[in-house]
Amino acid sequence: MEEKKTKARVRMREQDPLERARNFMEVPCGYTPDEAIEEANRCLTCLKPACRNGCPVEVDIPSFIKLIKDGKFIEAAWKVKEKNALPAVCGRVCPQEIQCESLCILGKKGEPVAVGNLERFAADYEAEKGGIKVPEKPKATGRKIAIIGSGPGGLTCASDLIKSGHRVTLFEALHKPGGVLVYGIPEFRLPKVIVEREVEYIKKLGVELRLNTVIGKLYTVDELLNEQGYDACFIVTGAGLPIFMGIPGENLNGIYSANEFLTRANLMKAYLFPEYDTPIKRGKKVAVFGGGNVAMDSARVALRLGAENVYLIYRRSEAEMPARKAEVHHAHEEGIEFVFLTNPTRFIDDDKGNVCGIECIKMELGEPDASGRRKPIPIKGSEFQIEIDVAIPALGTRANPLLTKTMTDLELNKRGYIAAEEGTGMTSKPGVFAGGDIVTGSATVILAMGAGRKAANAINEYLKWKYWDVSNLPKS
Amino acid sequence: MYKVLVSEQLVPNIHLLNIEAAEIAKKALIGQFVVVMVDEVGERIPLSLADWDVEEGTVTLVVMQVGTSTRKLAALKSGDYILSIAGPSGLPSHLEKFGTVACIGGCYGIGAIIPIARSLKSLGNEVISIIEARSKNLLYWQDKLQQVSDELILATGDGSSGYKGWAYDPLKEMLERGKKIDIVFAHGCTFMMRLISEATRSFGVKTLVVLNPIMVDGTGMCGVCRVSVGGETKFACVDGPEFDGHKVDWDLLMARRTIYLEEEIRSLQRYECQQWYFETAKAMKAKV
C-alpha cells in the first residue's frame, strides 16, 4: 500500500503563557466546530480500532469521532456518554498519551488522533447547546447501593449502577461533590463549572447525593448495610492523607501540605479572598517539593497567586518526573523554576514561627531501585540555602484511616490500603467493594473511573448471586 | 441546609445557636465538634458541640465572635439557614469515675464544658467547676453548670463576681492547699488552657485540654491542624481535639494560630464595612 503522508494534528489554541500565569482561567481554549471536524477527519475509522483498548472505560472512540466528522456533535457526546459519565473531565485530565492515543495507528508514523480534545469538544458542545439527554429510567430492581466518596470513581460507579435500575446514594464528606476534581485539580486545568455540570447530569440520572456526610463518623458501613437497608457498599474514598517529610521545622507557618494548599485554593476559592472568606498565603518565593502532577498544580497555583519565584524542587532528574509531559511543559512555559537532583534537609525559621528559607542538599543518581527509577543519593557537603516564604511538600498521599479504622472486619494491606480483588473490587467483608486510590494508592482520575466501572459490574453480579469468594484477595 | 431554630446572645460577643441537625444529634459524643460553613463564600470552621438533643433533633453551638465567620453566625436569626455542618468529628472524651475532677471553662468553652461535667457527675465523680471571664457580665450558664457540679467557682479578671483573677488562680490555690484532684478538663482559649496546664504540671495532675488549631476539612485530609504532642505530630481533627496538656507544644500551637492574622483582620474589616453600608442603605430607604 502506498504510504500516505499523515497530516499534523490540529493544535488546540491556548492562552498566552505569560498572561495565563496570572489568572485562573482555563489554559487550552477548546476546538471550534471546524477544527473538530478537521481533526476528526484524520481518524482512519479502523476496522479493528486499537484506541478503544487503551480506554479504561471502553469508550467507542471511532464511532463518536465518525459522528463528529458528520457534524453530529451532540450525537457524538451521547455516544461517549454511553460508556463515560464524565467526558468533559476525561477529555481534559486523562493522560491520553499513555492510554487511547498511545494505541492510535496514526501515532506509529506521525501524531495520533487527538481523542481527548475531540471528547472534550463533544461534551462542551452538548452542554453549551443544551442538548443534554437523560436516558430513560430503567426498570427498578428495588436494590439499594451506598457509594462512599463522590470522586471520579464514585461518580462513575453511581452512574453505572443507576442505569441498572438500582437505588444509589452517593455519600460525600465535604460540602461539594467531585473529590479530587473539585479540591485537587485547579480551575485552570478543570473549570469547576464543568465538574458541577457533570455531577448535575449524574443527579438527573437519579442518583441521590448526600453531602457533609462523613462515613465512619456519622454512620459506619455496618449501619448502612444492616440498619439502613443498603444491599452493597462501594468504598472509593481516595488516599487523602498528606505525607510530610519529617525534617526539622516542618510545622512552621507557611508550610502547607499540597492537599491543604490546593483545597484552600480550589475548593474554598481562596484565590478570590477576601470575596471568599478562606485565606491563603500569597508567597513571594515559593518552593514546591515533588515531581508529580500535584506538585505541578501546586506550583502553578502559587504562581497565579502572585509569586515572583516558584521553585520546583525534585530529588531526581527531569526524566524521572512522574507528572504528565504536557503539565511539565506548561509549567516551564509559565516560568516555574525547576531545581533537579535536590532534596530539602531542613526549614529555616525567622524566629517568629514563619518559614524564611530552606536548606537543600544536592543529589546524584545511583542504581535503579525497586520502582525501576535510579535512586538519588545525597552528595556530602553540597548543602545550600534558598530564601522562601511558602513551602509546599507534594510528596504524595497515603490511605486516610478515618473510615477503615471503624471497620475491624476489613482486611487492609501493610500500608493501610484496602485489600480488594483486582477486576471486581471485592473486599474481605461481604457486600463491601472498594476501588480507586484507597486500594491502589495515588493514581489517576481515569484509573479510579475504571475501578468504579468494574465495581459496578461486580456489584450487579453480586446482587444476582450474593456470592463471596475472598481467595483472590491480594495478600498483604 | 441546616435551619437555625434559636439564635440568642448569651453575653456580649458570645452567641448561642440551636440548629436542626437530627443525624448529628443522634451520633454526637462528648468532646466532639462539627465543621461549619455559613454560606457559599464562607470558610469551614470547627466549633465544639455544646449540647445536643436526640429527641428534638438539634445541636447547640456556643460561638464567640472573633472574626468574619463567627460574626456571620452570630448575625443569623431564628429561621435562617446554615449552608453546611459536617460531623460529629474528632475522638470523643474518655470519661469514667476518676474521683475528684475539675472542669474548667472560659469564653466559648463554658458551653462546651457542661456536657463533660454532666457526664462526669453522673459517673459518680466529685465535680468542681471553675469558669472565668474578664467581668461578671461575660459569665453565663452558671445555673446550668451549678446543677451538674458539686462546687462552682467563678473567676473574674476584675473581681466583679467570685474570685478576683483567672481560673488557674483558684485551681492552683486548691492544689497548694493539698486538695486532691484526680484529673482536670479544660476548654477555652489557648492561653487559658496553657496556664491551666502549667499550674497542674508540678502537682502531677493529669490535665486534658481541647486544642483549637486552624482547620479546613476536619477529616485528616490536609494537616493544617497539626500539633506537636509529646514530640509527635498529630492532626487535632482526627487524633484529638483532646490531648494531654502537659505534652502539648504550646508555643507551636500559638504561633500556628496566628498564620492568617493579617488576612483575618482584613476580612473582618471588609465584612463590617459591608454590613454598615447595607444597614445605612436600608435606613436611608426607610426614611425616603
Short mmCIF file of N, CA and C in Angstrom, two decimals, chain B residues 45-162:
data_model
loop_
_atom_site.label_atom_id
_atom_site.label_comp_id
_atom_site.label_asym_id
_atom_site.label_seq_id
_atom_site.Cartn_x
_atom_site.Cartn_y
_atom_site.Cartn_z
N ILE B 45 -15.17 26.27 59.50
CA ILE B 45 -14.56 26.45 60.82
C ILE B 45 -15.06 25.37 61.78
N PRO B 46 -14.18 24.94 62.69
CA PRO B 46 -14.60 23.93 63.67
C PRO B 46 -15.25 24.59 64.88
N LEU B 47 -16.31 24.00 65.39
CA LEU B 47 -16.97 24.50 66.60
C LEU B 47 -17.33 23.31 67.48
N SER B 48 -17.03 23.42 68.76
CA SER B 48 -17.35 22.34 69.70
C SER B 48 -18.85 22.22 69.86
N LEU B 49 -19.31 21.00 70.07
CA LEU B 49 -20.72 20.79 70.36
C LEU B 49 -20.94 21.11 71.84
N ALA B 50 -21.79 22.12 72.11
CA ALA B 50 -22.04 22.48 73.49
C ALA B 50 -23.15 21.62 74.07
N ASP B 51 -24.05 21.21 73.20
CA ASP B 51 -25.13 20.33 73.65
C ASP B 51 -25.84 19.77 72.43
N TRP B 52 -26.68 18.75 72.65
CA TRP B 52 -27.46 18.19 71.56
C TRP B 52 -28.66 17.48 72.16
N ASP B 53 -29.70 17.33 71.37
CA ASP B 53 -30.93 16.72 71.85
C ASP B 53 -31.40 15.72 70.79
N VAL B 54 -31.32 14.46 71.12
CA VAL B 54 -31.65 13.42 70.15
C VAL B 54 -33.12 13.50 69.78
N GLU B 55 -33.98 13.72 70.80
CA GLU B 55 -35.42 13.74 70.51
C GLU B 55 -35.85 14.92 69.67
N GLU B 56 -35.31 16.07 70.01
CA GLU B 56 -35.65 17.27 69.25
C GLU B 56 -34.91 17.29 67.90
N GLY B 57 -33.85 16.51 67.82
CA GLY B 57 -33.03 16.50 66.60
C GLY B 57 -32.27 17.80 66.40
N THR B 58 -31.71 18.32 67.49
CA THR B 58 -30.99 19.59 67.38
C THR B 58 -29.60 19.52 68.01
N VAL B 59 -28.74 20.41 67.58
CA VAL B 59 -27.45 20.58 68.24
C VAL B 59 -27.31 22.05 68.66
N THR B 60 -26.53 22.25 69.71
CA THR B 60 -26.33 23.61 70.22
C THR B 60 -24.86 23.99 70.11
N LEU B 61 -24.62 25.16 69.57
CA LEU B 61 -23.25 25.66 69.46
C LEU B 61 -23.16 26.97 70.24
N VAL B 62 -22.04 27.15 70.92
CA VAL B 62 -21.78 28.44 71.56
C VAL B 62 -20.64 29.08 70.79
N VAL B 63 -20.91 30.23 70.21
CA VAL B 63 -19.98 30.84 69.27
C VAL B 63 -19.48 32.15 69.83
N MET B 64 -18.18 32.31 69.89
CA MET B 64 -17.65 33.60 70.30
C MET B 64 -17.30 34.39 69.04
N GLN B 65 -17.74 35.63 68.97
CA GLN B 65 -17.47 36.44 67.78
C GLN B 65 -16.04 36.94 67.81
N VAL B 66 -15.23 36.41 66.90
CA VAL B 66 -13.84 36.85 66.84
C VAL B 66 -13.43 37.26 65.42
N GLY B 67 -14.21 36.86 64.43
CA GLY B 67 -13.83 37.20 63.06
C GLY B 67 -15.03 37.11 62.15
N THR B 68 -14.77 37.11 60.85
CA THR B 68 -15.87 37.17 59.88
C THR B 68 -16.85 36.02 60.05
N SER B 69 -16.34 34.80 60.10
CA SER B 69 -17.24 33.65 60.12
C SER B 69 -18.11 33.62 61.37
N THR B 70 -17.50 33.87 62.53
CA THR B 70 -18.29 33.84 63.76
C THR B 70 -19.23 35.04 63.81
N ARG B 71 -18.83 36.15 63.21
CA ARG B 71 -19.71 37.32 63.13
C ARG B 71 -20.94 36.98 62.27
N LYS B 72 -20.67 36.30 61.16
CA LYS B 72 -21.78 35.89 60.28
C LYS B 72 -22.73 34.95 61.02
N LEU B 73 -22.16 34.01 61.78
CA LEU B 73 -23.00 33.06 62.52
C LEU B 73 -23.87 33.79 63.53
N ALA B 74 -23.24 34.73 64.23
CA ALA B 74 -23.97 35.45 65.28
C ALA B 74 -25.08 36.32 64.68
N ALA B 75 -24.90 36.71 63.42
CA ALA B 75 -25.91 37.58 62.79
C ALA B 75 -27.13 36.79 62.31
N LEU B 76 -27.04 35.47 62.34
CA LEU B 76 -28.18 34.65 61.88
C LEU B 76 -29.35 34.79 62.83
N LYS B 77 -30.55 34.82 62.26
CA LYS B 77 -31.74 34.91 63.09
C LYS B 77 -32.45 33.56 63.06
N SER B 78 -33.34 33.37 64.02
CA SER B 78 -34.13 32.14 64.03
C SER B 78 -34.85 32.02 62.69
N GLY B 79 -34.78 30.83 62.11
CA GLY B 79 -35.42 30.62 60.80
C GLY B 79 -34.45 30.73 59.64
N ASP B 80 -33.25 31.30 59.89
CA ASP B 80 -32.23 31.35 58.84
C ASP B 80 -31.59 29.96 58.67
N TYR B 81 -30.81 29.84 57.60
CA TYR B 81 -30.17 28.56 57.34
C TYR B 81 -28.65 28.67 57.31
N ILE B 82 -27.99 27.57 57.68
CA ILE B 82 -26.54 27.46 57.57
C ILE B 82 -26.29 26.50 56.41
N LEU B 83 -25.32 26.84 55.57
CA LEU B 83 -25.08 26.03 54.36
C LEU B 83 -24.70 24.59 54.69
N SER B 84 -23.67 24.42 55.53
CA SER B 84 -23.28 23.04 55.80
C SER B 84 -22.72 22.84 57.20
N ILE B 85 -23.05 21.70 57.75
CA ILE B 85 -22.50 21.28 59.04
C ILE B 85 -22.08 19.83 58.88
N ALA B 86 -20.81 19.55 59.08
CA ALA B 86 -20.34 18.17 58.97
C ALA B 86 -19.85 17.70 60.33
N GLY B 87 -20.16 16.47 60.64
CA GLY B 87 -19.72 15.91 61.92
C GLY B 87 -20.68 14.84 62.35
N PRO B 88 -20.59 14.39 63.57
CA PRO B 88 -19.65 14.81 64.60
C PRO B 88 -18.23 14.35 64.28
N SER B 89 -17.25 15.22 64.52
CA SER B 89 -15.87 14.90 64.20
C SER B 89 -15.02 14.83 65.46
N GLY B 90 -13.85 14.24 65.28
CA GLY B 90 -12.90 14.13 66.38
C GLY B 90 -13.21 12.94 67.27
N LEU B 91 -12.24 12.60 68.12
CA LEU B 91 -12.44 11.49 69.04
C LEU B 91 -13.21 11.98 70.26
N PRO B 92 -14.11 11.16 70.79
CA PRO B 92 -14.83 11.57 72.00
C PRO B 92 -13.91 11.54 73.23
N SER B 93 -14.30 12.29 74.25
CA SER B 93 -13.54 12.28 75.51
C SER B 93 -13.69 10.93 76.18
N HIS B 94 -12.63 10.52 76.83
CA HIS B 94 -12.74 9.28 77.61
C HIS B 94 -13.14 9.67 79.03
N LEU B 95 -14.35 9.33 79.42
CA LEU B 95 -14.84 9.72 80.75
C LEU B 95 -15.13 8.47 81.57
N GLU B 96 -14.75 8.51 82.84
CA GLU B 96 -15.03 7.39 83.74
C GLU B 96 -15.06 7.93 85.17
N LYS B 97 -15.10 7.05 86.15
CA LYS B 97 -15.05 7.54 87.53
C LYS B 97 -13.58 7.74 87.91
N PHE B 98 -13.19 9.00 88.01
CA PHE B 98 -11.80 9.32 88.35
C PHE B 98 -11.66 9.63 89.83
N GLY B 99 -12.73 10.13 90.45
CA GLY B 99 -12.67 10.60 91.84
C GLY B 99 -13.09 12.05 91.86
N THR B 100 -12.12 12.94 92.12
CA THR B 100 -12.43 14.37 92.09
C THR B 100 -11.91 14.97 90.79
N VAL B 101 -12.79 15.66 90.09
CA VAL B 101 -12.37 16.24 88.82
C VAL B 101 -12.62 17.75 88.83
N ALA B 102 -11.77 18.46 88.11
CA ALA B 102 -12.00 19.90 87.93
C ALA B 102 -12.34 20.15 86.47
N CYS B 103 -13.48 20.80 86.21
CA CYS B 103 -13.88 21.15 84.85
C CYS B 103 -13.74 22.65 84.71
N ILE B 104 -12.92 23.06 83.75
CA ILE B 104 -12.61 24.48 83.65
C ILE B 104 -13.03 25.01 82.29
N GLY B 105 -13.80 26.08 82.31
CA GLY B 105 -14.28 26.65 81.06
C GLY B 105 -14.01 28.14 80.98
N GLY B 106 -13.68 28.58 79.78
CA GLY B 106 -13.51 30.01 79.54
C GLY B 106 -14.15 30.37 78.23
N CYS B 107 -14.68 31.54 78.12
CA CYS B 107 -15.41 32.05 76.95
C CYS B 107 -16.29 30.97 76.31
N TYR B 108 -16.09 30.64 75.01
CA TYR B 108 -16.98 29.66 74.38
C TYR B 108 -16.90 28.30 75.06
N GLY B 109 -15.80 28.06 75.76
CA GLY B 109 -15.60 26.76 76.42
C GLY B 109 -16.52 26.53 77.60
N ILE B 110 -17.12 27.60 78.13
CA ILE B 110 -18.06 27.42 79.24
C ILE B 110 -19.22 26.54 78.77
N GLY B 111 -19.68 26.78 77.54
CA GLY B 111 -20.77 25.97 76.99
C GLY B 111 -20.33 24.53 76.80
N ALA B 112 -19.16 24.34 76.24
CA ALA B 112 -18.72 23.00 75.87
C ALA B 112 -18.28 22.16 77.07
N ILE B 113 -17.99 22.82 78.21
CA ILE B 113 -17.54 22.04 79.37
C ILE B 113 -18.74 21.41 80.08
N ILE B 114 -19.94 21.94 79.83
CA ILE B 114 -21.12 21.44 80.56
C ILE B 114 -21.42 19.96 80.29
N PRO B 115 -21.44 19.50 79.02
CA PRO B 115 -21.68 18.06 78.81
C PRO B 115 -20.64 17.18 79.50
N ILE B 116 -19.40 17.67 79.56
CA ILE B 116 -18.33 16.91 80.22
C ILE B 116 -18.62 16.82 81.72
N ALA B 117 -18.95 17.97 82.33
CA ALA B 117 -19.25 18.00 83.76
C ALA B 117 -20.46 17.12 84.08
N ARG B 118 -21.48 17.22 83.24
CA ARG B 118 -22.71 16.46 83.46
C ARG B 118 -22.42 14.96 83.45
N SER B 119 -21.64 14.54 82.45
CA SER B 119 -21.34 13.12 82.35
C SER B 119 -20.46 12.66 83.51
N LEU B 120 -19.47 13.47 83.86
CA LEU B 120 -18.57 13.10 84.96
C LEU B 120 -19.35 12.97 86.27
N LYS B 121 -20.29 13.87 86.44
CA LYS B 121 -21.12 13.85 87.65
C LYS B 121 -21.95 12.58 87.69
N SER B 122 -22.56 12.24 86.55
CA SER B 122 -23.41 11.05 86.53
C SER B 122 -22.60 9.77 86.69
N LEU B 123 -21.30 9.86 86.42
CA LEU B 123 -20.45 8.68 86.61
C LEU B 123 -19.97 8.57 88.06
N GLY B 124 -20.41 9.52 88.89
CA GLY B 124 -20.10 9.43 90.31
C GLY B 124 -18.87 10.20 90.74
N ASN B 125 -18.40 11.11 89.93
CA ASN B 125 -17.24 11.92 90.32
C ASN B 125 -17.67 13.11 91.18
N GLU B 126 -16.74 13.60 91.99
CA GLU B 126 -16.96 14.88 92.65
C GLU B 126 -16.50 15.94 91.65
N VAL B 127 -17.44 16.78 91.20
CA VAL B 127 -17.12 17.73 90.13
C VAL B 127 -16.97 19.15 90.67
N ILE B 128 -15.77 19.69 90.48
CA ILE B 128 -15.54 21.10 90.82
C ILE B 128 -15.45 21.86 89.49
N SER B 129 -16.35 22.80 89.26
CA SER B 129 -16.29 23.55 88.01
C SER B 129 -15.77 24.95 88.28
N ILE B 130 -14.90 25.38 87.39
CA ILE B 130 -14.38 26.75 87.50
C ILE B 130 -14.57 27.42 86.15
N ILE B 131 -15.22 28.56 86.15
CA ILE B 131 -15.33 29.30 84.88
C ILE B 131 -14.78 30.71 85.06
N GLU B 132 -14.24 31.21 83.95
CA GLU B 132 -13.60 32.52 84.07
C GLU B 132 -14.12 33.47 82.99
N ALA B 133 -14.03 34.75 83.30
CA ALA B 133 -14.35 35.80 82.33
C ALA B 133 -13.69 37.08 82.80
N ARG B 134 -13.62 38.05 81.88
CA ARG B 134 -12.99 39.31 82.26
C ARG B 134 -13.80 40.01 83.35
N SER B 135 -15.15 39.94 83.16
CA SER B 135 -16.01 40.64 84.10
C SER B 135 -17.30 39.83 84.26
N LYS B 136 -18.09 40.14 85.30
CA LYS B 136 -19.22 39.26 85.61
C LYS B 136 -20.30 39.28 84.52
N ASN B 137 -20.38 40.37 83.76
CA ASN B 137 -21.40 40.39 82.70
C ASN B 137 -21.03 39.51 81.51
N LEU B 138 -19.87 38.88 81.58
CA LEU B 138 -19.47 37.97 80.49
C LEU B 138 -19.58 36.50 80.91
N LEU B 139 -20.03 36.27 82.13
CA LEU B 139 -20.23 34.88 82.58
C LEU B 139 -21.66 34.46 82.23
N TYR B 140 -21.80 33.20 81.84
CA TYR B 140 -23.15 32.71 81.51
C TYR B 140 -23.30 31.27 81.98
N TRP B 141 -24.52 30.83 82.02
CA TRP B 141 -24.86 29.44 82.32
C TRP B 141 -24.33 28.94 83.67
N GLN B 142 -24.19 29.89 84.64
CA GLN B 142 -23.76 29.44 85.98
C GLN B 142 -24.76 28.45 86.55
N ASP B 143 -26.08 28.73 86.31
CA ASP B 143 -27.11 27.85 86.86
C ASP B 143 -27.03 26.45 86.25
N LYS B 144 -26.85 26.38 84.94
CA LYS B 144 -26.74 25.07 84.27
C LYS B 144 -25.56 24.29 84.83
N LEU B 145 -24.46 24.99 85.01
CA LEU B 145 -23.24 24.33 85.45
C LEU B 145 -23.36 23.94 86.93
N GLN B 146 -24.03 24.80 87.69
CA GLN B 146 -24.24 24.54 89.12
C GLN B 146 -24.95 23.20 89.31
N GLN B 147 -25.94 22.94 88.44
CA GLN B 147 -26.74 21.72 88.55
C GLN B 147 -25.92 20.45 88.39
N VAL B 148 -24.81 20.54 87.66
CA VAL B 148 -24.04 19.32 87.39
C VAL B 148 -22.70 19.35 88.11
N SER B 149 -22.54 20.29 89.06
CA SER B 149 -21.28 20.38 89.79
C SER B 149 -21.53 20.29 91.29
N ASP B 150 -20.54 19.78 92.00
CA ASP B 150 -20.62 19.80 93.45
C ASP B 150 -20.21 21.16 93.96
N GLU B 151 -19.33 21.80 93.21
CA GLU B 151 -18.88 23.12 93.61
C GLU B 151 -18.65 23.93 92.35
N LEU B 152 -19.12 25.18 92.36
CA LEU B 152 -18.89 26.04 91.20
C LEU B 152 -18.11 27.26 91.65
N ILE B 153 -16.97 27.48 91.02
CA ILE B 153 -16.16 28.65 91.36
C ILE B 153 -16.15 29.59 90.17
N LEU B 154 -16.45 30.86 90.43
CA LEU B 154 -16.40 31.86 89.38
C LEU B 154 -15.11 32.66 89.54
N ALA B 155 -14.49 32.97 88.42
CA ALA B 155 -13.29 33.82 88.49
C ALA B 155 -13.46 34.94 87.49
N THR B 156 -13.29 36.17 87.94
CA THR B 156 -13.39 37.29 87.01
C THR B 156 -12.12 38.12 87.12
N GLY B 157 -11.67 38.57 85.97
CA GLY B 157 -10.42 39.34 85.91
C GLY B 157 -10.50 40.60 86.75
N ASP B 158 -11.70 41.24 86.78
CA ASP B 158 -11.83 42.49 87.53
C ASP B 158 -12.42 42.29 88.92
N GLY B 159 -12.66 41.02 89.27
CA GLY B 159 -13.18 40.74 90.61
C GLY B 159 -14.65 41.11 90.81
N SER B 160 -15.38 41.38 89.72
CA SER B 160 -16.77 41.81 89.87
C SER B 160 -17.70 40.69 90.33
N SER B 161 -17.25 39.47 90.24
CA SER B 161 -18.04 38.36 90.76
C SER B 161 -17.08 37.23 91.11
N GLY B 162 -17.31 36.63 92.26
CA GLY B 162 -16.49 35.49 92.67
C GLY B 162 -15.03 35.88 92.89
#
